[in-house]
mmCIF file of C-alpha atoms in Angstrom:
data_model
loop_
_atom_site.group_PDB
_atom_site.id
_atom_site.type_symbol
_atom_site.label_atom_id
_atom_site.label_comp_id
_atom_site.label_asym_id
_atom_site.label_seq_id
_atom_site.Cartn_x
_atom_site.Cartn_y
_atom_site.Cartn_z
ATOM 1 C CA MET A 1 0.077 -0.230 0.008
ATOM 2 C CA SER A 2 1.735 3.263 -1.113
ATOM 3 C CA THR A 3 1.329 6.456 1.531
ATOM 4 C CA GLY A 4 2.994 8.773 -0.890
ATOM 5 C CA THR A 5 6.461 10.305 -1.207
ATOM 6 C CA SER A 6 8.065 11.178 2.253
ATOM 7 C CA ARG A 7 9.327 15.034 2.174
ATOM 8 C CA ARG A 8 10.879 16.434 5.235
ATOM 9 C CA PRO A 9 9.767 19.887 6.134
ATOM 10 C CA ASP A 10 12.378 22.610 6.009
ATOM 11 C CA ARG A 11 12.914 24.493 8.977
ATOM 12 C CA ALA A 12 10.749 27.554 8.334
ATOM 13 C CA ALA A 13 7.869 25.274 7.684
ATOM 14 C CA ARG A 14 8.708 23.179 10.626
ATOM 15 C CA THR A 15 8.259 26.148 12.793
ATOM 16 C CA ALA A 16 5.343 27.488 11.470
ATOM 17 C CA ARG A 17 3.600 24.237 11.962
ATOM 18 C CA ALA A 18 4.767 24.091 15.386
ATOM 19 C CA GLU A 19 3.291 27.402 16.386
ATOM 20 C CA ARG A 20 -0.197 26.319 15.329
ATOM 21 C CA GLU A 21 -0.602 22.597 15.901
ATOM 22 C CA HIS A 22 -0.678 20.739 19.045
ATOM 23 C CA VAL A 23 -1.482 16.654 19.000
ATOM 24 C CA LEU A 24 -3.279 15.010 21.848
ATOM 25 C CA LEU A 25 -3.109 11.163 21.829
ATOM 26 C CA VAL A 26 -5.387 9.499 24.208
ATOM 27 C CA HIS A 27 -4.684 5.880 24.968
ATOM 28 C CA ALA A 28 -5.855 3.104 27.605
ATOM 29 C CA HIS A 29 -2.641 1.512 28.948
ATOM 30 C CA PRO A 30 1.021 1.845 28.555
ATOM 31 C CA ASP A 31 2.203 0.370 25.681
ATOM 32 C CA ASP A 32 -0.749 1.089 23.471
ATOM 33 C CA GLU A 33 1.044 4.554 22.577
ATOM 34 C CA SER A 34 4.200 3.052 20.954
ATOM 35 C CA ILE A 35 2.313 -0.130 19.219
ATOM 36 C CA VAL A 36 -0.578 1.694 17.521
ATOM 37 C CA THR A 37 0.712 5.194 17.246
ATOM 38 C CA GLY A 38 4.530 5.402 17.996
ATOM 39 C CA GLY A 39 5.113 6.154 14.383
ATOM 40 C CA THR A 40 3.147 9.037 14.087
ATOM 41 C CA ILE A 41 4.067 10.193 17.456
ATOM 42 C CA ALA A 42 7.925 10.011 16.096
ATOM 43 C CA ARG A 43 6.987 11.710 12.940
ATOM 44 C CA LEU A 44 5.119 14.389 14.451
ATOM 45 C CA VAL A 45 8.024 15.044 17.085
ATOM 46 C CA ARG A 46 10.625 14.833 14.483
ATOM 47 C CA ASP A 47 8.527 17.715 12.501
ATOM 48 C CA GLY A 48 8.438 20.065 15.065
ATOM 49 C CA VAL A 49 4.933 19.517 16.064
ATOM 50 C CA PRO A 50 4.192 19.428 19.857
ATOM 51 C CA VAL A 51 2.679 16.211 20.809
ATOM 52 C CA THR A 52 1.056 15.360 24.692
ATOM 53 C CA VAL A 53 0.357 11.611 25.262
ATOM 54 C CA LEU A 54 -2.251 11.014 27.567
ATOM 55 C CA THR A 55 -2.925 7.622 28.972
ATOM 56 C CA CYS A 56 -5.737 6.782 31.213
ATOM 57 C CA THR A 57 -4.495 3.932 33.196
ATOM 58 C CA ARG A 58 -1.126 2.413 34.492
ATOM 59 C CA GLY A 59 -1.901 -1.128 33.182
ATOM 60 C CA GLU A 60 -2.085 -2.531 36.483
ATOM 61 C CA ARG A 61 -4.024 -5.637 35.273
ATOM 62 C CA GLY A 62 -1.622 -6.696 32.372
ATOM 63 C CA GLU A 63 -0.104 -10.040 31.872
ATOM 64 C CA VAL A 64 3.683 -9.874 32.417
ATOM 65 C CA ILE A 65 5.861 -12.022 29.835
ATOM 66 C CA PRO A 66 9.494 -12.079 31.395
ATOM 67 C CA ALA A 67 10.028 -14.996 34.207
ATOM 68 C CA GLU A 68 11.964 -12.780 36.099
ATOM 69 C CA LEU A 69 9.337 -10.106 36.355
ATOM 70 C CA ARG A 70 6.308 -12.332 36.423
ATOM 71 C CA HIS A 71 6.169 -11.934 40.442
ATOM 72 C CA LEU A 72 4.544 -8.201 39.579
ATOM 73 C CA GLU A 73 1.608 -10.065 37.815
ATOM 74 C CA GLY A 74 -1.488 -9.345 40.330
ATOM 75 C CA ASP A 75 0.684 -6.905 42.483
ATOM 76 C CA LEU A 76 -1.323 -3.904 40.917
ATOM 77 C CA ARG A 77 0.779 -1.111 42.755
ATOM 78 C CA ALA A 78 4.285 -2.605 42.141
ATOM 79 C CA LEU A 79 3.021 -3.419 38.249
ATOM 80 C CA ALA A 80 1.897 -0.103 37.905
ATOM 81 C CA ASP A 81 5.135 1.571 39.157
ATOM 82 C CA HIS A 82 7.043 -0.611 36.722
ATOM 83 C CA ARG A 83 5.046 -0.137 34.032
ATOM 84 C CA GLU A 84 5.419 4.003 34.779
ATOM 85 C CA THR A 85 8.996 3.126 34.336
ATOM 86 C CA GLU A 86 8.612 1.446 30.822
ATOM 87 C CA LEU A 87 6.513 4.060 29.751
ATOM 88 C CA ALA A 88 8.881 6.795 30.622
ATOM 89 C CA GLU A 89 11.603 5.039 28.577
ATOM 90 C CA ALA A 90 9.288 4.683 25.401
ATOM 91 C CA MET A 91 8.524 8.523 25.637
ATOM 92 C CA ALA A 92 11.905 9.178 25.585
ATOM 93 C CA ALA A 93 12.669 6.761 22.797
ATOM 94 C CA LEU A 94 9.845 8.674 20.700
ATOM 95 C CA GLY A 95 10.801 12.187 21.811
ATOM 96 C CA VAL A 96 7.829 12.954 23.898
ATOM 97 C CA ASP A 97 8.155 15.524 26.883
ATOM 98 C CA ASP A 98 4.731 15.907 27.648
ATOM 99 C CA HIS A 99 3.016 12.727 28.891
ATOM 100 C CA ARG A 100 0.353 12.682 31.476
ATOM 101 C CA PHE A 101 -2.124 10.068 33.352
ATOM 102 C CA LEU A 102 -6.000 10.808 33.216
ATOM 103 C CA GLY A 103 -6.985 12.323 36.558
ATOM 104 C CA ASP A 104 -3.886 13.557 37.672
ATOM 105 C CA ALA A 105 -3.463 17.472 38.751
ATOM 106 C CA ASP A 106 -2.454 17.903 35.100
ATOM 107 C CA ALA A 107 -5.054 15.976 33.625
ATOM 108 C CA ARG A 108 -8.105 16.672 35.756
ATOM 109 C CA TRP A 109 -11.346 18.896 35.390
ATOM 110 C CA GLN A 110 -11.120 22.215 37.167
ATOM 111 C CA GLY A 111 -12.583 21.703 40.792
ATOM 112 C CA LEU A 112 -12.464 17.770 40.769
ATOM 113 C CA ALA A 113 -9.931 16.299 43.024
ATOM 114 C CA PRO A 114 -7.255 14.264 41.410
ATOM 115 C CA ARG A 115 -8.038 10.752 40.939
ATOM 116 C CA ARG A 116 -5.940 7.410 39.930
ATOM 117 C CA TYR A 117 -7.710 5.212 37.237
ATOM 118 C CA VAL A 118 -7.229 1.621 37.434
ATOM 119 C CA ASP A 119 -6.595 -0.869 34.728
ATOM 120 C CA SER A 120 -10.341 -2.631 34.006
ATOM 121 C CA GLY A 121 -9.165 -5.806 33.174
ATOM 122 C CA MET A 122 -10.638 -8.118 30.729
ATOM 123 C CA GLN A 123 -12.714 -11.191 30.671
ATOM 124 C CA TRP A 124 -15.021 -12.502 28.017
ATOM 125 C CA GLY A 125 -18.732 -11.874 28.470
ATOM 126 C CA ALA A 126 -21.362 -14.742 27.769
ATOM 127 C CA ASP A 127 -21.880 -13.575 24.410
ATOM 128 C CA GLY A 128 -18.563 -13.339 23.561
ATOM 129 C CA VAL A 129 -17.894 -9.760 23.676
ATOM 130 C CA PRO A 130 -15.302 -8.416 25.781
ATOM 131 C CA VAL A 131 -16.139 -6.965 29.133
ATOM 132 C CA ALA A 132 -14.353 -5.221 31.912
ATOM 133 C CA LEU A 133 -13.101 -8.029 34.796
ATOM 134 C CA GLN A 134 -15.737 -8.779 37.181
ATOM 135 C CA PRO A 135 -16.382 -7.774 40.113
ATOM 136 C CA LEU A 136 -15.842 -4.453 38.557
ATOM 137 C CA ASP A 137 -12.982 -2.721 40.677
ATOM 138 C CA PRO A 138 -14.712 0.460 42.009
ATOM 139 C CA ASP A 139 -11.022 2.637 41.160
ATOM 140 C CA SER A 140 -10.901 1.324 37.443
ATOM 141 C CA LEU A 141 -11.546 3.593 34.416
ATOM 142 C CA CYS A 142 -14.849 1.798 33.447
ATOM 143 C CA ALA A 143 -16.350 2.007 37.083
ATOM 144 C CA GLY A 144 -15.604 5.965 36.758
ATOM 145 C CA ASP A 145 -18.092 8.467 35.951
ATOM 146 C CA GLU A 146 -17.600 8.739 32.289
ATOM 147 C CA ALA A 147 -18.539 12.536 32.196
ATOM 148 C CA ASP A 148 -15.800 13.348 34.651
ATOM 149 C CA GLU A 149 -13.444 11.340 32.468
ATOM 150 C CA ALA A 150 -14.395 13.259 29.341
ATOM 151 C CA ARG A 151 -14.073 16.316 31.038
ATOM 152 C CA ASP A 152 -10.671 15.414 32.215
ATOM 153 C CA VAL A 153 -9.750 14.999 28.687
ATOM 154 C CA LEU A 154 -11.433 18.260 27.721
ATOM 155 C CA ALA A 155 -9.137 20.120 30.584
ATOM 156 C CA VAL A 156 -5.986 18.811 28.722
ATOM 157 C CA ILE A 157 -7.239 19.735 25.199
ATOM 158 C CA ALA A 158 -7.525 23.239 26.848
ATOM 159 C CA ASP A 159 -4.421 23.398 28.606
ATOM 160 C CA VAL A 160 -2.160 22.647 25.777
ATOM 161 C CA ASP A 161 -4.561 24.145 23.262
ATOM 162 C CA ALA A 162 -4.632 20.934 21.317
ATOM 163 C CA THR A 163 -5.811 21.157 17.255
ATOM 164 C CA SER A 164 -6.324 17.509 16.901
ATOM 165 C CA VAL A 165 -6.970 14.319 19.013
ATOM 166 C CA ILE A 166 -5.857 10.682 18.295
ATOM 167 C CA THR A 167 -7.286 7.592 19.716
ATOM 168 C CA TYR A 168 -9.063 4.194 19.012
ATOM 169 C CA ASP A 169 -11.975 3.665 16.808
ATOM 170 C CA ASP A 170 -15.305 2.581 18.369
ATOM 171 C CA HIS A 171 -14.674 -0.771 19.044
ATOM 172 C CA GLY A 172 -11.546 -0.223 20.899
ATOM 173 C CA GLY A 173 -9.074 -1.589 18.105
ATOM 174 C CA TYR A 174 -9.976 -4.947 19.938
ATOM 175 C CA GLY A 175 -12.731 -4.820 21.992
ATOM 176 C CA HIS A 176 -11.224 -4.267 25.455
ATOM 177 C CA PRO A 177 -13.418 -2.126 27.562
ATOM 178 C CA ASP A 178 -10.662 0.615 28.848
ATOM 179 C CA HIS A 179 -10.013 0.921 25.104
ATOM 180 C CA VAL A 180 -13.798 1.574 24.396
ATOM 181 C CA ARG A 181 -14.381 3.786 26.994
ATOM 182 C CA THR A 182 -10.998 5.749 26.015
ATOM 183 C CA HIS A 183 -12.734 5.941 22.688
ATOM 184 C CA GLY A 184 -15.785 7.504 23.895
ATOM 185 C CA ILE A 185 -14.336 9.995 26.452
ATOM 186 C CA ALA A 186 -11.767 10.987 23.746
ATOM 187 C CA THR A 187 -13.918 11.765 20.633
ATOM 188 C CA TRP A 188 -16.606 13.482 23.207
ATOM 189 C CA ALA A 189 -13.870 15.825 24.419
ATOM 190 C CA ALA A 190 -12.632 16.462 20.867
ATOM 191 C CA GLU A 191 -16.458 17.216 19.717
ATOM 192 C CA GLU A 192 -16.940 19.675 22.652
ATOM 193 C CA ALA A 193 -13.684 21.423 21.955
ATOM 194 C CA GLY A 194 -14.723 21.764 18.498
ATOM 195 C CA ILE A 195 -11.419 20.013 16.923
ATOM 196 C CA PRO A 196 -10.887 16.859 14.850
ATOM 197 C CA ALA A 197 -10.312 13.174 16.198
ATOM 198 C CA TYR A 198 -8.444 10.819 14.123
ATOM 199 C CA LEU A 199 -9.237 7.003 14.687
ATOM 200 C CA VAL A 200 -6.559 4.262 14.552
ATOM 201 C CA THR A 201 -7.547 2.011 11.967
ATOM 202 C CA THR A 202 -6.795 -1.396 10.527
ATOM 203 C CA THR A 203 -7.837 -2.234 6.832
ATOM 204 C CA VAL A 204 -8.284 -5.860 4.968
ATOM 205 C CA THR A 205 -5.106 -5.488 3.216
ATOM 206 C CA SER A 206 -3.124 -4.377 5.899
ATOM 207 C CA ALA A 207 -4.300 -7.404 8.310
ATOM 208 C CA ARG A 208 -3.325 -9.597 5.311
ATOM 209 C CA GLU A 209 -0.062 -8.134 4.919
ATOM 210 C CA ALA A 210 0.829 -8.249 8.744
ATOM 211 C CA HIS A 211 -0.223 -12.222 8.307
ATOM 212 C CA GLU A 212 2.369 -12.566 5.485
ATOM 213 C CA ALA A 213 5.217 -10.789 7.026
ATOM 214 C CA VAL A 214 5.005 -12.793 10.352
ATOM 215 C CA ALA A 215 4.404 -16.113 8.457
ATOM 216 C CA ALA A 216 7.620 -15.686 6.279
ATOM 217 C CA ARG A 217 9.880 -14.493 9.133
ATOM 218 C CA GLY A 218 8.491 -17.654 11.066
ATOM 219 C CA ARG A 219 9.820 -16.220 14.442
ATOM 220 C CA PHE A 220 6.464 -15.828 15.593
ATOM 221 C CA PRO A 221 2.872 -17.478 14.919
ATOM 222 C CA ALA A 222 1.088 -15.371 12.299
ATOM 223 C CA PRO A 223 -1.823 -13.559 12.948
ATOM 224 C CA ASP A 224 -5.365 -14.194 11.380
ATOM 225 C CA PRO A 225 -5.164 -12.840 7.751
ATOM 226 C CA ASP A 226 -8.977 -12.014 7.764
ATOM 227 C CA PRO A 227 -10.057 -10.895 11.159
ATOM 228 C CA ALA A 228 -13.680 -10.923 11.622
ATOM 229 C CA GLY A 229 -16.190 -8.376 11.851
ATOM 230 C CA ALA A 230 -15.346 -4.763 13.119
ATOM 231 C CA LEU A 231 -11.591 -5.393 13.446
ATOM 232 C CA VAL A 232 -11.016 -4.132 10.093
ATOM 233 C CA LEU A 233 -12.148 -1.844 7.553
ATOM 234 C CA PRO A 234 -12.048 -1.995 3.606
ATOM 235 C CA ASP A 235 -9.126 -0.108 2.263
ATOM 236 C CA ASP A 236 -10.934 2.979 1.105
ATOM 237 C CA ALA A 237 -12.243 3.486 4.600
ATOM 238 C CA VAL A 238 -8.735 5.168 5.675
ATOM 239 C CA ASP A 239 -8.444 8.922 5.509
ATOM 240 C CA VAL A 240 -5.260 9.555 6.647
ATOM 241 C CA VAL A 241 -1.967 7.455 5.931
ATOM 242 C CA VAL A 242 1.341 7.951 7.965
ATOM 243 C CA ASP A 243 4.670 6.888 6.792
ATOM 244 C CA ALA A 244 7.108 6.479 9.390
ATOM 245 C CA SER A 245 9.803 4.370 7.563
ATOM 246 C CA GLU A 246 12.100 7.207 8.417
ATOM 247 C CA VAL A 247 11.464 7.080 12.305
ATOM 248 C CA LEU A 248 10.776 3.342 12.508
ATOM 249 C CA ASP A 249 13.744 2.843 14.536
ATOM 250 C CA ARG A 250 12.434 4.947 17.358
ATOM 251 C CA LYS A 251 9.012 3.050 17.432
ATOM 252 C CA ILE A 252 10.880 -0.119 17.618
ATOM 253 C CA ARG A 253 12.915 1.029 20.843
ATOM 254 C CA ALA A 254 9.594 2.434 22.273
ATOM 255 C CA VAL A 255 7.567 -0.880 21.629
ATOM 256 C CA ALA A 256 10.555 -2.846 23.034
ATOM 257 C CA ALA A 257 10.853 -0.271 26.280
ATOM 258 C CA HIS A 258 7.298 -2.256 27.665
ATOM 259 C CA ARG A 259 9.458 -5.238 28.536
ATOM 260 C CA THR A 260 6.546 -6.905 30.710
ATOM 261 C CA GLN A 261 3.996 -6.731 27.446
ATOM 262 C CA THR A 262 6.575 -7.461 24.538
ATOM 263 C CA VAL A 263 8.957 -9.346 23.124
ATOM 264 C CA VAL A 264 10.592 -7.920 20.117
ATOM 265 C CA ASP A 265 12.497 -9.410 17.261
ATOM 266 C CA GLY A 266 13.886 -7.149 14.386
ATOM 267 C CA ASP A 267 10.900 -5.296 13.467
ATOM 268 C CA GLN A 268 8.460 -7.539 14.850
ATOM 269 C CA PHE A 269 7.002 -8.383 18.179
ATOM 270 C CA ALA A 270 4.400 -10.463 20.096
ATOM 271 C CA LEU A 271 2.364 -9.544 23.237
ATOM 272 C CA SER A 272 1.488 -12.363 25.885
ATOM 273 C CA HIS A 273 -0.495 -14.353 23.524
ATOM 274 C CA GLY A 274 2.386 -15.218 21.700
ATOM 275 C CA VAL A 275 0.918 -14.024 18.334
ATOM 276 C CA GLY A 276 3.477 -11.819 15.972
ATOM 277 C CA ALA A 277 2.866 -8.500 14.217
ATOM 278 C CA PRO A 278 5.187 -6.220 12.350
ATOM 279 C CA VAL A 279 6.205 -3.145 13.970
ATOM 280 C CA SER A 280 4.497 -1.281 11.280
ATOM 281 C CA ALA A 281 6.022 1.725 9.728
ATOM 282 C CA VAL A 282 2.526 2.617 8.131
ATOM 283 C CA GLU A 283 -0.205 3.825 10.383
ATOM 284 C CA MET A 284 -3.698 4.535 9.191
ATOM 285 C CA PHE A 285 -6.541 6.634 10.746
ATOM 286 C CA ARG A 286 -9.968 7.677 9.793
ATOM 287 C CA ILE A 287 -11.700 10.950 10.834
ATOM 288 C CA HIS A 288 -14.369 10.423 13.681
ATOM 289 C CA ARG A 289 -17.383 11.721 12.189
ATOM 290 C CA PRO A 290 -20.115 12.388 15.172
ATOM 291 C CA ALA A 291 -23.534 11.564 14.661
ATOM 292 C CA GLY A 292 -26.014 14.441 15.307
ATOM 293 C CA ARG A 293 -27.147 13.820 19.131
ATOM 294 C CA ALA A 294 -29.936 15.470 21.508
ATOM 295 C CA GLN A 295 -28.876 17.660 24.366
ATOM 296 C CA ASP A 296 -30.806 15.089 26.340
ATOM 297 C CA ASP A 297 -29.580 11.597 25.375
ATOM 298 C CA GLY A 298 -27.584 11.129 28.444
ATOM 299 C CA ALA A 299 -24.243 11.759 26.763
ATOM 300 C CA PRO A 300 -21.872 13.563 29.495
ATOM 301 C CA ARG A 301 -22.086 17.350 29.497
ATOM 302 C CA PRO A 302 -19.433 19.934 31.097
ATOM 303 C CA ARG A 303 -20.730 21.115 34.739
ATOM 304 C CA ALA A 304 -19.748 24.524 33.446
ATOM 305 C CA ALA A 305 -18.584 25.729 30.053
ATOM 306 C CA PRO A 306 -15.163 25.063 29.078
ATOM 307 C CA SER A 307 -12.631 28.054 28.883
ATOM 308 C CA ALA A 308 -12.425 30.004 25.924
ATOM 309 C CA SER A 309 -9.383 27.927 24.370
ATOM 310 C CA ALA A 310 -11.345 24.730 24.879
ATOM 311 C CA ARG A 311 -14.258 26.336 22.794
ATOM 312 C CA ARG A 312 -12.287 27.530 19.792
ATOM 313 C CA SER A 313 -13.836 27.531 16.356
ATOM 314 C CA PRO A 314 -14.415 24.301 14.998
ATOM 315 C CA ARG A 315 -11.576 22.765 12.924
ATOM 316 C CA SER A 316 -13.274 19.360 11.916
ATOM 317 C CA ARG A 317 -13.161 18.070 8.709
ATOM 318 C CA SER A 318 -9.505 19.082 8.218
ATOM 319 C CA ALA A 319 -7.688 15.659 7.401
ATOM 320 C CA CYS A 320 -4.221 16.725 6.736
ATOM 321 C CA TRP A 321 -2.690 19.330 8.747
ATOM 322 C CA TRP A 322 -0.827 17.346 11.659
ATOM 323 C CA ALA A 323 1.838 15.562 9.666
ATOM 324 C CA ARG A 324 3.243 16.073 6.300
ATOM 325 C CA SER A 325 3.241 12.623 5.684
ATOM 326 C CA ALA A 326 -0.146 12.186 7.175
ATOM 327 C CA ARG A 327 -2.576 12.676 3.940
ATOM 328 C CA PRO A 328 -5.743 11.515 2.559
ATOM 329 C CA ARG A 329 -5.345 8.295 0.323
ATOM 330 C CA THR A 330 -7.222 9.976 -2.216
ATOM 331 C CA ALA A 331 -8.054 13.257 -3.502
ATOM 332 C CA ARG A 332 -11.723 12.729 -2.966
ATOM 333 C CA ARG A 333 -11.555 12.400 0.513
ATOM 334 C CA CYS A 334 -9.444 15.612 1.297
ATOM 335 C CA PRO A 335 -11.866 17.807 2.722
ATOM 336 C CA TRP A 336 -9.525 20.868 1.395
ATOM 337 C CA ALA A 337 -8.562 21.994 -1.825
ATOM 338 C CA ALA A 338 -4.918 22.396 -2.271
ATOM 339 C CA SER A 339 -5.556 26.345 -2.781
ATOM 340 C CA ARG A 340 -7.050 26.461 0.354
ATOM 341 C CA CYS A 341 -5.563 23.816 3.050
ATOM 342 C CA PRO A 342 -5.049 25.630 6.248
ATOM 343 C CA SER A 343 -1.812 24.213 6.614
ATOM 344 C CA GLY A 344 -0.406 25.574 3.259
ATOM 345 C CA TRP A 345 1.576 22.609 2.159
ATOM 346 C CA CYS A 346 -1.088 20.136 0.415
ATOM 347 C CA SER A 347 -0.722 19.065 -2.781
ATOM 348 C CA PRO A 348 -3.339 17.904 -5.395
ATOM 349 C CA TRP A 349 -3.110 14.057 -5.270
#
């Protein structure tokens, strides 16, 4: 799949972009940011665009792969502390200098006391759909007040004056309840702030290419070449493709930093289930397109109007200003003609 020609912007262009852009990435657990968006983060940082990574939990209920660290599994506080150090190493590898945890003082809605959101865990429900671990931990992300969590994200958007948000799709990628909750609160906050949200996307072709690459190497069991249902989308559902080949080494180092969660071999890795996947140099997104909703439909609403910086004029539907390589797959999908692109660097495709 072609991602277009990579063009590194000159210093003046990078400075101009840095002055008007700030990308907020919202993830559920440590390691998610590196695995699914590490290339995009590294590209943005390299191109001079300010980046903030917001992690909702510390992954306290994750499985632990290395035998020498397995004593951490089940000890929520000890594993959380260890995964914080892994996350800090990953952030350094990607060049991120602004990382926050949801609910901390720097990621909390004004007037709400800081709180620590805990990994909800996951189990399979009777209908085969992933659900949070039962009984539900009252401190977990899924047990929290969804409206307050959404306001926490909105507070970060306002604090850094974010111009766009990146998070999961509405299925949370693979259905983990914390991922689904993260999608909901991040996209609501983006809507409320009037900025676009971009959703991590896997396509039919990329799933098959991942299977072929892992099978050819033979180091790990290959993933399913044809994942079912909502796990993949048609190729033409993609709005933005990021070519991270020039910074792939940074993404690999970031994924490898999460030693409790990953086994890395070159440009491939496996999680605790042992199934392999490429550390992909291509990351794809689609634009979140909110459906209309009534004011009384139960969706979270702030207790007070957001600050002026959070209520900026809507910028949604501009698919391509936050990375020079992050551009729509086809011209028909770009909401802006080249002559009026807000970034000034679009080209006709």
